[in-house]
Amino acid sequence: MQFSFIGALEEILAGSGFAALFSDPRSLVMILIAFVLLFLGIGKKFEPLLLVPIAFGILLANFPLTGLLNAPADGASPGMLWVFYQGVEHAIYPSLIFLGIGAMTDFGPLIARPSSLLLGAAAQLGIFTAFLLALALGFAPNVAASIGIIGGADGPTAILVTSRLAADYLPAIAIAAYSYMALIPLIQPPLMRALTTKKEREIKMEQLRPVSKTEKIVFPIAVATVVILLIPDTAPLIGMLMLGNLFRECGVTDRLSDTAQNTLCNIVTIFLGLSVGCKAVAEKFLTMETIKIIVLGLIAFMFSTIGGLLFGKIMCKLSGGKVNPLIGSAGVSAVPMAARVSQVEGQKANPANFLLMHAMGPNVAGVIGSAVAAGFLLKVFGA
C-alpha cells in the first residue's frame, strides 16, 4: 500500500478533537465560558485560588475525545477527572477544606461575645429565602435546597450539599457561590448604608474581654459534641472545622495546624476546583436553570446580609446603642472578607471606629451556622 502524507494528515485531523469540537457548538460555548472565568480569576482576581482550577476543569471537561470523565467499565481504567470527582461525591474535599478553615480561624471573638451566634443565625435568612423562591420557580425540593445554601456564603458547604442532593447542578451553584463571595465588597455596602442610619454606623463598641487558652481549647470540643449529637449530618463539616481549630489552639499540634492551613488546604483546593469544573459539560450547564440559579444566588446573598443587619439593629436597640449593627452583615460565613467590609464601612462613618474583631464573632458564627443549615437540609432532603 502506498503511503500518502496528505491522506495520513487528513485521517489524523478527522479523528482529532478539532473535528469533534465543531460537531457540537455547545462545547465551544463552554470553552469560551472557561476563558471568561480564567480572565476573572487571573485578570480580576475574583477568588483566583478556586476560580482558576474550576475554569480549567471546565476547559478540560469540554474537550472532546479525552476520556477524562469516563467511569470504569469492562476493566478499563477510569478517566482522571472521574477519579478526582470521587473526593467531592464522598464529601472528602469540602470536609478537608473545613479542616483548614478551622486551623486558620480564631474563635476568640465569638467566645468573648456569645450573642454573636444570633447574628450568624440571622444571616442564614438568605438560605431559606432562596429555597422558597426556587420552589416557587418549579425546582424540585432537593435542588431548591442546594440553591438555597448559596446564601450561606460558604463555597465548600455549597459544594457538599449540592454533591449530595443535586450533583448535575454543582458547577452552576459552585460558580455562583464563589463569584458572589468575591463580590461581597460590592454587594454588601449599598445594603449596609440603606438599612442603617449614619448614627448607627458611627457607634464605637467596647473592647472585647480577653479569652483564656482553656476556653479556646474547650470550645471546639464542646461545639462538635453538642452540634453533631443534635444534627448528625453536620459531622463532616463541623467535625473537621472544630478539629482544625483544636489543632490551632491546643498548643501541642503546631505542625498539624500549619499543614492543615497551608499545604493540605492548597492541595485539596486544586482537586476541588478541577472536580467542580469537570461537571460543567455543555448539556447540563447551558440551560435556563443555570440563569435562574445565578439570579437566585444573588438574592440569597442579599437576604443573608439583610437578615444579619436587621438583627444587628435589634441588638443595637436592646443593648442601648452599644452594638453597631454593621457587624450583623458579617454573619455570612465568608471569612474574613465580610468582617473586613464591616470594618471599612464603620470607618467611613467614624474614622475612630474599629469593628474588625467585633465583626469576626458573627463571621465565624456564620461558618458554624451555614454548616448547621447544611446538615439540616441534608437530613430533610437527603436520600
Short mmCIF file of C-alpha atoms in Angstrom, two decimals:
data_model
loop_
_atom_site.label_atom_id
_atom_site.label_comp_id
_atom_site.label_asym_id
_atom_site.label_seq_id
_atom_site.Cartn_x
_atom_site.Cartn_y
_atom_site.Cartn_z
CA MET A 1 0.00 0.00 0.00
CA GLN A 2 1.39 3.37 -0.98
CA PHE A 3 1.80 5.83 1.87
CA SER A 4 0.17 9.22 1.39
CA PHE A 5 1.28 12.03 3.65
CA ILE A 6 -1.81 14.08 2.81
CA GLY A 7 -4.09 11.10 3.43
CA ALA A 8 -2.45 10.40 6.81
CA LEU A 9 -2.82 14.04 7.77
CA GLU A 10 -6.48 14.04 6.79
CA GLU A 11 -7.05 10.88 8.83
CA ILE A 12 -5.37 12.40 11.90
CA LEU A 13 -7.42 15.58 11.63
CA ALA A 14 -10.66 13.63 11.09
CA GLY A 15 -10.07 11.72 14.33
CA SER A 16 -8.85 14.72 16.30
CA GLY A 17 -10.64 16.74 18.92
CA PHE A 18 -10.89 19.67 16.48
CA ALA A 19 -13.21 17.73 14.20
CA ALA A 20 -15.38 16.56 17.08
CA LEU A 21 -15.37 20.01 18.66
CA PHE A 22 -17.07 21.70 15.71
CA SER A 23 -19.72 19.00 15.59
CA ASP A 24 -21.28 20.37 18.79
CA PRO A 25 -21.25 24.20 19.07
CA ARG A 26 -22.27 23.97 22.72
CA SER A 27 -18.80 22.71 23.61
CA LEU A 28 -17.35 25.84 22.02
CA VAL A 29 -19.63 27.97 24.18
CA MET A 30 -18.43 26.16 27.33
CA ILE A 31 -14.80 26.65 26.30
CA LEU A 32 -15.48 30.38 25.89
CA ILE A 33 -17.10 30.43 29.35
CA ALA A 34 -13.96 28.76 30.72
CA PHE A 35 -11.84 31.51 29.10
CA VAL A 36 -14.03 34.19 30.69
CA LEU A 37 -13.75 32.58 34.13
CA LEU A 38 -9.98 32.32 33.73
CA PHE A 39 -9.90 36.03 32.92
CA LEU A 40 -11.99 36.83 36.01
CA GLY A 41 -9.79 34.68 38.23
CA ILE A 42 -6.42 35.80 36.83
CA GLY A 43 -7.10 39.27 35.47
CA LYS A 44 -9.69 40.48 38.01
CA LYS A 45 -8.55 38.27 40.93
CA PHE A 46 -12.07 37.03 41.74
CA GLU A 47 -11.46 34.11 44.16
CA PRO A 48 -8.50 33.03 41.99
CA LEU A 49 -7.43 30.09 44.18
CA LEU A 50 -10.61 28.25 43.31
CA LEU A 51 -11.94 30.00 40.20
CA VAL A 52 -8.78 29.25 38.18
CA PRO A 53 -8.88 25.45 38.76
CA ILE A 54 -12.69 25.44 38.30
CA ALA A 55 -12.32 27.24 34.96
CA PHE A 56 -9.55 24.91 33.82
CA GLY A 57 -11.68 21.93 34.87
CA ILE A 58 -14.47 23.26 32.64
CA LEU A 59 -11.97 23.61 29.80
CA LEU A 60 -10.73 20.00 30.16
CA ALA A 61 -14.24 18.59 30.55
CA ASN A 62 -15.42 20.12 27.28
CA PHE A 63 -12.52 19.00 25.12
CA PRO A 64 -13.91 16.02 23.14
CA LEU A 65 -12.44 12.51 22.97
CA THR A 66 -10.18 12.89 26.04
CA GLY A 67 -11.84 10.19 28.15
CA LEU A 68 -11.09 12.25 31.26
CA LEU A 69 -14.64 11.77 32.57
CA ASN A 70 -15.03 8.09 31.71
CA ALA A 71 -16.27 5.88 34.53
CA PRO A 72 -14.56 2.49 34.97
CA ALA A 73 -16.03 -0.10 32.59
CA ASP A 74 -15.05 -3.56 31.36
CA GLY A 75 -11.74 -3.49 33.16
CA ALA A 76 -10.69 -0.15 31.60
CA SER A 77 -9.11 2.47 33.82
CA PRO A 78 -11.38 5.41 34.73
CA GLY A 79 -10.66 8.92 33.49
CA MET A 80 -8.52 11.17 35.68
CA LEU A 81 -11.26 13.72 36.34
CA TRP A 82 -13.73 10.95 37.20
CA VAL A 83 -11.28 9.79 39.88
CA PHE A 84 -10.80 13.33 41.19
CA TYR A 85 -14.57 13.83 41.43
CA GLN A 86 -14.93 10.97 43.91
CA GLY A 87 -13.50 13.31 46.54
CA VAL A 88 -16.48 15.60 46.03
CA GLU A 89 -19.04 12.83 45.78
CA HIS A 90 -17.92 11.32 49.06
CA ALA A 91 -17.62 14.67 50.92
CA ILE A 92 -13.83 14.39 51.30
CA TYR A 93 -12.65 17.68 49.73
CA PRO A 94 -15.17 20.07 51.37
CA SER A 95 -14.51 18.47 54.76
CA LEU A 96 -10.74 18.85 54.37
CA ILE A 97 -11.21 22.48 53.34
CA PHE A 98 -13.14 22.98 56.60
CA LEU A 99 -10.21 21.43 58.46
CA GLY A 100 -8.02 24.17 57.02
CA ILE A 101 -10.59 26.90 57.77
CA GLY A 102 -10.77 25.73 61.39
CA ALA A 103 -6.99 25.88 61.70
CA MET A 104 -6.95 29.42 60.27
CA THR A 105 -9.80 30.78 62.40
CA ASP A 106 -9.64 32.44 65.80
CA PHE A 107 -12.92 31.75 67.62
CA GLY A 108 -11.92 34.14 70.42
CA PRO A 109 -14.27 36.99 69.36
CA LEU A 110 -17.21 34.57 69.28
CA ILE A 111 -16.32 33.13 72.70
CA ALA A 112 -15.94 36.65 74.12
CA ARG A 113 -19.39 37.65 72.85
CA PRO A 114 -21.61 34.53 72.52
CA SER A 115 -24.53 36.69 71.33
CA SER A 116 -22.68 36.81 68.01
CA LEU A 117 -24.15 33.37 67.37
CA LEU A 118 -27.54 35.03 66.96
CA LEU A 119 -26.17 37.32 64.26
CA GLY A 120 -24.65 34.32 62.49
CA ALA A 121 -28.02 32.56 62.66
CA ALA A 122 -29.92 35.62 61.39
CA ALA A 123 -27.58 35.85 58.40
CA GLN A 124 -28.79 32.46 57.19
CA LEU A 125 -32.05 34.15 56.12
CA GLY A 126 -30.91 34.08 52.50
CA ILE A 127 -30.71 30.29 52.52
CA PHE A 128 -34.38 29.84 53.30
CA THR A 129 -35.50 32.80 51.18
CA ALA A 130 -33.76 31.40 48.09
CA PHE A 131 -35.06 27.92 48.91
CA LEU A 132 -38.67 29.12 48.90
CA LEU A 133 -38.15 31.16 45.72
CA ALA A 134 -36.57 28.17 43.99
CA LEU A 135 -39.58 26.05 44.91
CA ALA A 136 -41.86 28.76 43.52
CA LEU A 137 -39.88 28.69 40.24
CA GLY A 138 -40.50 24.97 39.88
CA PHE A 139 -37.26 23.44 41.12
CA ALA A 140 -37.51 20.12 42.93
CA PRO A 141 -37.11 20.39 46.73
CA ASN A 142 -33.64 18.80 46.74
CA VAL A 143 -32.44 21.19 44.03
CA ALA A 144 -34.06 24.16 45.80
CA ALA A 145 -32.18 23.22 48.98
CA SER A 146 -28.91 23.16 47.04
CA ILE A 147 -29.64 26.58 45.52
CA GLY A 148 -30.59 28.00 48.92
CA ILE A 149 -27.29 27.04 50.51
CA ILE A 150 -25.58 29.63 48.27
CA GLY A 151 -26.92 32.14 50.80
CA GLY A 152 -24.59 30.70 53.42
CA ALA A 153 -21.72 32.41 51.56
CA ASP A 154 -19.63 29.30 52.04
CA GLY A 155 -18.27 27.57 48.95
CA PRO A 156 -17.29 24.19 50.48
CA THR A 157 -20.68 23.91 52.19
CA ALA A 158 -22.49 24.65 48.93
CA ILE A 159 -20.38 22.03 47.16
CA LEU A 160 -21.02 19.38 49.82
CA VAL A 161 -24.80 19.90 49.89
CA THR A 162 -25.12 20.05 46.11
CA SER A 163 -22.94 16.98 45.52
CA ARG A 164 -25.29 15.03 47.80
CA LEU A 165 -28.63 16.48 46.68
CA ALA A 166 -28.31 17.73 43.08
CA ALA A 167 -24.96 16.79 41.52
CA ASP A 168 -25.97 17.89 37.99
CA TYR A 169 -26.32 21.47 39.26
CA LEU A 170 -22.95 21.51 41.04
CA PRO A 171 -20.99 23.71 38.59
CA ALA A 172 -23.64 26.44 38.38
CA ILE A 173 -24.14 26.52 42.16
CA ALA A 174 -20.42 26.42 42.97
CA ILE A 175 -19.55 29.13 40.44
CA ALA A 176 -22.40 31.32 41.74
CA ALA A 177 -21.33 30.80 45.36
CA TYR A 178 -17.67 31.65 44.79
CA SER A 179 -18.38 34.51 42.39
CA TYR A 180 -20.70 36.24 44.86
CA MET A 181 -18.23 35.62 47.70
CA ALA A 182 -15.66 37.51 45.65
CA LEU A 183 -18.19 40.31 45.06
CA ILE A 184 -19.07 40.82 48.74
CA PRO A 185 -17.24 44.21 48.82
CA LEU A 186 -19.62 45.33 46.03
CA ILE A 187 -22.85 43.61 47.16
CA GLN A 188 -22.88 44.39 50.87
CA PRO A 189 -22.01 48.12 51.29
CA PRO A 190 -25.11 49.53 49.50
CA LEU A 191 -27.36 47.32 51.66
CA MET A 192 -25.44 48.31 54.80
CA ARG A 193 -25.89 52.00 54.10
CA ALA A 194 -29.55 51.58 53.09
CA LEU A 195 -30.58 49.68 56.22
CA THR A 196 -28.64 51.58 58.88
CA THR A 197 -28.54 55.23 59.89
CA LYS A 198 -25.34 57.26 60.00
CA LYS A 199 -25.68 57.45 63.77
CA GLU A 200 -25.84 53.64 63.99
CA ARG A 201 -22.81 53.25 61.74
CA GLU A 202 -20.82 55.63 63.94
CA ILE A 203 -21.30 53.54 67.11
CA LYS A 204 -17.98 52.60 68.74
CA MET A 205 -18.01 49.26 70.51
CA GLU A 206 -16.19 48.41 73.73
CA GLN A 207 -13.11 46.22 73.56
CA LEU A 208 -13.83 42.50 73.85
CA ARG A 209 -12.85 40.70 77.03
CA PRO A 210 -9.70 38.52 76.95
CA VAL A 211 -10.38 34.84 76.23
CA SER A 212 -8.38 32.24 78.12
CA LYS A 213 -6.48 29.40 76.47
CA THR A 214 -8.67 26.90 78.32
CA GLU A 215 -11.81 28.44 76.80
CA LYS A 216 -10.30 28.23 73.33
CA ILE A 217 -9.45 24.55 73.79
CA VAL A 218 -12.80 23.57 75.30
CA PHE A 219 -14.85 25.48 72.70
CA PRO A 220 -14.23 23.27 69.60
CA ILE A 221 -14.67 20.10 71.63
CA ALA A 222 -17.94 21.33 73.15
CA VAL A 223 -19.34 22.62 69.85
CA ALA A 224 -18.51 19.39 68.00
CA THR A 225 -20.12 17.32 70.75
CA VAL A 226 -23.35 19.32 71.00
CA VAL A 227 -23.93 20.13 67.32
CA ILE A 228 -23.08 16.69 65.91
CA LEU A 229 -25.18 14.89 68.51
CA LEU A 230 -28.07 17.27 67.71
CA ILE A 231 -27.73 17.07 63.89
CA PRO A 232 -25.54 14.08 62.92
CA ASP A 233 -25.44 15.16 59.25
CA THR A 234 -23.23 18.10 60.26
CA ALA A 235 -20.43 15.71 61.27
CA PRO A 236 -18.25 16.05 58.12
CA LEU A 237 -18.17 19.86 58.22
CA ILE A 238 -18.47 20.68 61.93
CA GLY A 239 -16.20 17.78 62.88
CA MET A 240 -13.37 18.88 60.59
CA LEU A 241 -13.88 22.59 61.36
CA MET A 242 -13.54 22.00 65.07
CA LEU A 243 -10.65 19.55 64.70
CA GLY A 244 -8.74 22.16 62.70
CA ASN A 245 -9.44 24.76 65.38
CA LEU A 246 -8.31 22.34 68.10
CA PHE A 247 -5.03 21.85 66.20
CA ARG A 248 -4.63 25.63 66.27
CA GLU A 249 -5.44 26.22 69.93
CA CYS A 250 -4.23 23.20 71.90
CA GLY A 251 -0.56 24.19 71.65
CA VAL A 252 0.85 20.71 71.00
CA THR A 253 -0.01 20.21 67.30
CA ASP A 254 1.58 23.24 65.65
CA ARG A 255 2.91 21.17 62.73
CA LEU A 256 -0.53 19.70 62.06
CA SER A 257 -2.10 23.15 62.27
CA ASP A 258 0.43 24.56 59.81
CA THR A 259 -0.10 21.66 57.40
CA ALA A 260 -3.90 22.00 57.56
CA GLN A 261 -3.75 25.77 56.96
CA ASN A 262 -1.27 25.68 54.10
CA THR A 263 -0.06 22.56 52.32
CA LEU A 264 -3.14 20.36 52.74
CA CYS A 265 -5.61 23.17 52.05
CA ASN A 266 -3.77 24.19 48.88
CA ILE A 267 -3.59 20.62 47.54
CA VAL A 268 -7.26 19.95 48.24
CA THR A 269 -8.26 23.27 46.63
CA ILE A 270 -6.68 22.14 43.34
CA PHE A 271 -8.59 18.85 43.31
CA LEU A 272 -11.81 20.51 44.48
CA GLY A 273 -11.70 23.15 41.74
CA LEU A 274 -10.98 20.66 38.97
CA SER A 275 -13.72 18.33 40.27
CA VAL A 276 -16.33 21.08 40.29
CA GLY A 277 -15.33 22.33 36.85
CA CYS A 278 -15.41 18.87 35.29
CA LYS A 279 -19.17 18.61 35.91
CA ALA A 280 -19.82 21.68 33.75
CA VAL A 281 -20.43 19.89 30.49
CA ALA A 282 -22.49 21.69 27.88
CA GLU A 283 -25.71 19.67 28.00
CA LYS A 284 -26.05 20.17 31.77
CA PHE A 285 -24.72 23.71 32.16
CA LEU A 286 -26.17 25.61 29.18
CA THR A 287 -29.76 25.66 30.41
CA MET A 288 -32.32 28.19 31.61
CA GLU A 289 -31.95 26.66 35.08
CA THR A 290 -28.37 27.95 35.25
CA ILE A 291 -29.54 31.54 34.71
CA LYS A 292 -32.18 31.10 37.40
CA ILE A 293 -29.55 29.76 39.80
CA ILE A 294 -27.28 32.77 39.19
CA VAL A 295 -30.16 35.16 39.95
CA LEU A 296 -31.34 33.20 43.00
CA GLY A 297 -27.77 33.11 44.29
CA LEU A 298 -27.59 36.90 44.24
CA ILE A 299 -30.95 37.12 46.05
CA ALA A 300 -29.69 34.62 48.63
CA PHE A 301 -26.56 36.69 49.33
CA MET A 302 -28.57 39.89 49.62
CA PHE A 303 -31.12 38.44 52.02
CA SER A 304 -28.40 36.88 54.18
CA THR A 305 -26.82 40.31 54.50
CA ILE A 306 -30.22 41.88 55.22
CA GLY A 307 -31.01 39.28 57.89
CA GLY A 308 -27.76 39.97 59.71
CA LEU A 309 -28.19 43.75 59.51
CA LEU A 310 -31.78 43.71 60.76
CA PHE A 311 -30.87 41.53 63.74
CA GLY A 312 -27.90 43.82 64.34
CA LYS A 313 -30.33 46.74 64.60
CA ILE A 314 -32.40 44.76 67.10
CA MET A 315 -29.30 44.08 69.20
CA CYS A 316 -28.38 47.75 68.96
CA LYS A 317 -31.76 48.70 70.43
CA LEU A 318 -31.70 46.06 73.15
CA SER A 319 -28.15 46.97 74.19
CA GLY A 320 -28.95 50.67 74.48
CA GLY A 321 -26.86 51.59 71.46
CA LYS A 322 -23.75 49.60 72.37
CA VAL A 323 -23.80 47.27 69.33
CA ASN A 324 -23.01 48.64 65.89
CA PRO A 325 -25.48 46.93 63.54
CA LEU A 326 -22.86 46.86 60.76
CA ILE A 327 -21.31 43.78 62.37
CA GLY A 328 -24.53 41.90 61.55
CA SER A 329 -23.64 41.85 57.85
CA ALA A 330 -20.54 39.83 58.77
CA GLY A 331 -22.84 36.98 59.82
CA VAL A 332 -22.41 35.49 56.36
CA SER A 333 -19.60 32.97 56.54
CA ALA A 334 -17.18 34.48 54.02
CA VAL A 335 -14.25 34.65 56.45
CA PRO A 336 -12.67 37.19 56.87
CA MET A 337 -13.87 39.24 53.88
CA ALA A 338 -17.30 40.07 55.34
CA ALA A 339 -15.73 41.21 58.62
CA ARG A 340 -13.37 43.49 56.70
CA VAL A 341 -16.30 45.05 54.84
CA SER A 342 -17.93 45.85 58.21
CA GLN A 343 -14.67 47.45 59.35
CA VAL A 344 -14.38 49.55 56.18
CA GLU A 345 -17.97 50.82 56.35
CA GLY A 346 -17.65 51.58 60.07
CA GLN A 347 -14.51 53.64 59.49
CA LYS A 348 -16.17 55.57 56.67
CA ALA A 349 -18.81 56.72 59.16
CA ASN A 350 -16.38 57.23 62.03
CA PRO A 351 -12.60 57.14 61.39
CA ALA A 352 -12.04 56.17 65.04
CA ASN A 353 -14.20 53.05 64.62
CA PHE A 354 -12.51 49.65 64.84
CA LEU A 355 -15.09 46.93 64.23
CA LEU A 356 -12.94 44.15 62.79
CA MET A 357 -12.62 41.96 65.89
CA HIS A 358 -16.26 42.61 66.82
CA ALA A 359 -17.32 41.57 63.30
CA MET A 360 -15.20 38.41 63.43
CA GLY A 361 -17.57 37.00 66.07
CA PRO A 362 -20.62 36.95 63.76
CA ASN A 363 -18.34 35.99 60.85
CA VAL A 364 -17.12 32.74 62.41
CA ALA A 365 -20.63 32.17 63.83
CA GLY A 366 -21.80 32.28 60.22
CA VAL A 367 -19.42 29.43 59.34
CA ILE A 368 -20.99 27.32 62.08
CA GLY A 369 -24.49 28.48 61.09
CA SER A 370 -24.08 27.57 57.43
CA ALA A 371 -22.73 24.12 58.38
CA VAL A 372 -25.71 23.56 60.67
CA ALA A 373 -28.10 24.71 57.93
CA ALA A 374 -26.37 22.34 55.51
CA GLY A 375 -26.78 19.45 57.95
CA PHE A 376 -30.45 20.29 58.37
CA LEU A 377 -31.05 20.36 54.61
CA LEU A 378 -29.19 17.08 54.12
CA LYS A 379 -31.25 15.49 56.87
CA VAL A 380 -34.55 16.66 55.38
CA PHE A 381 -33.88 16.24 51.66
CA GLY A 382 -31.11 13.62 51.53
CA ALA A 383 -31.85 10.17 50.22
#
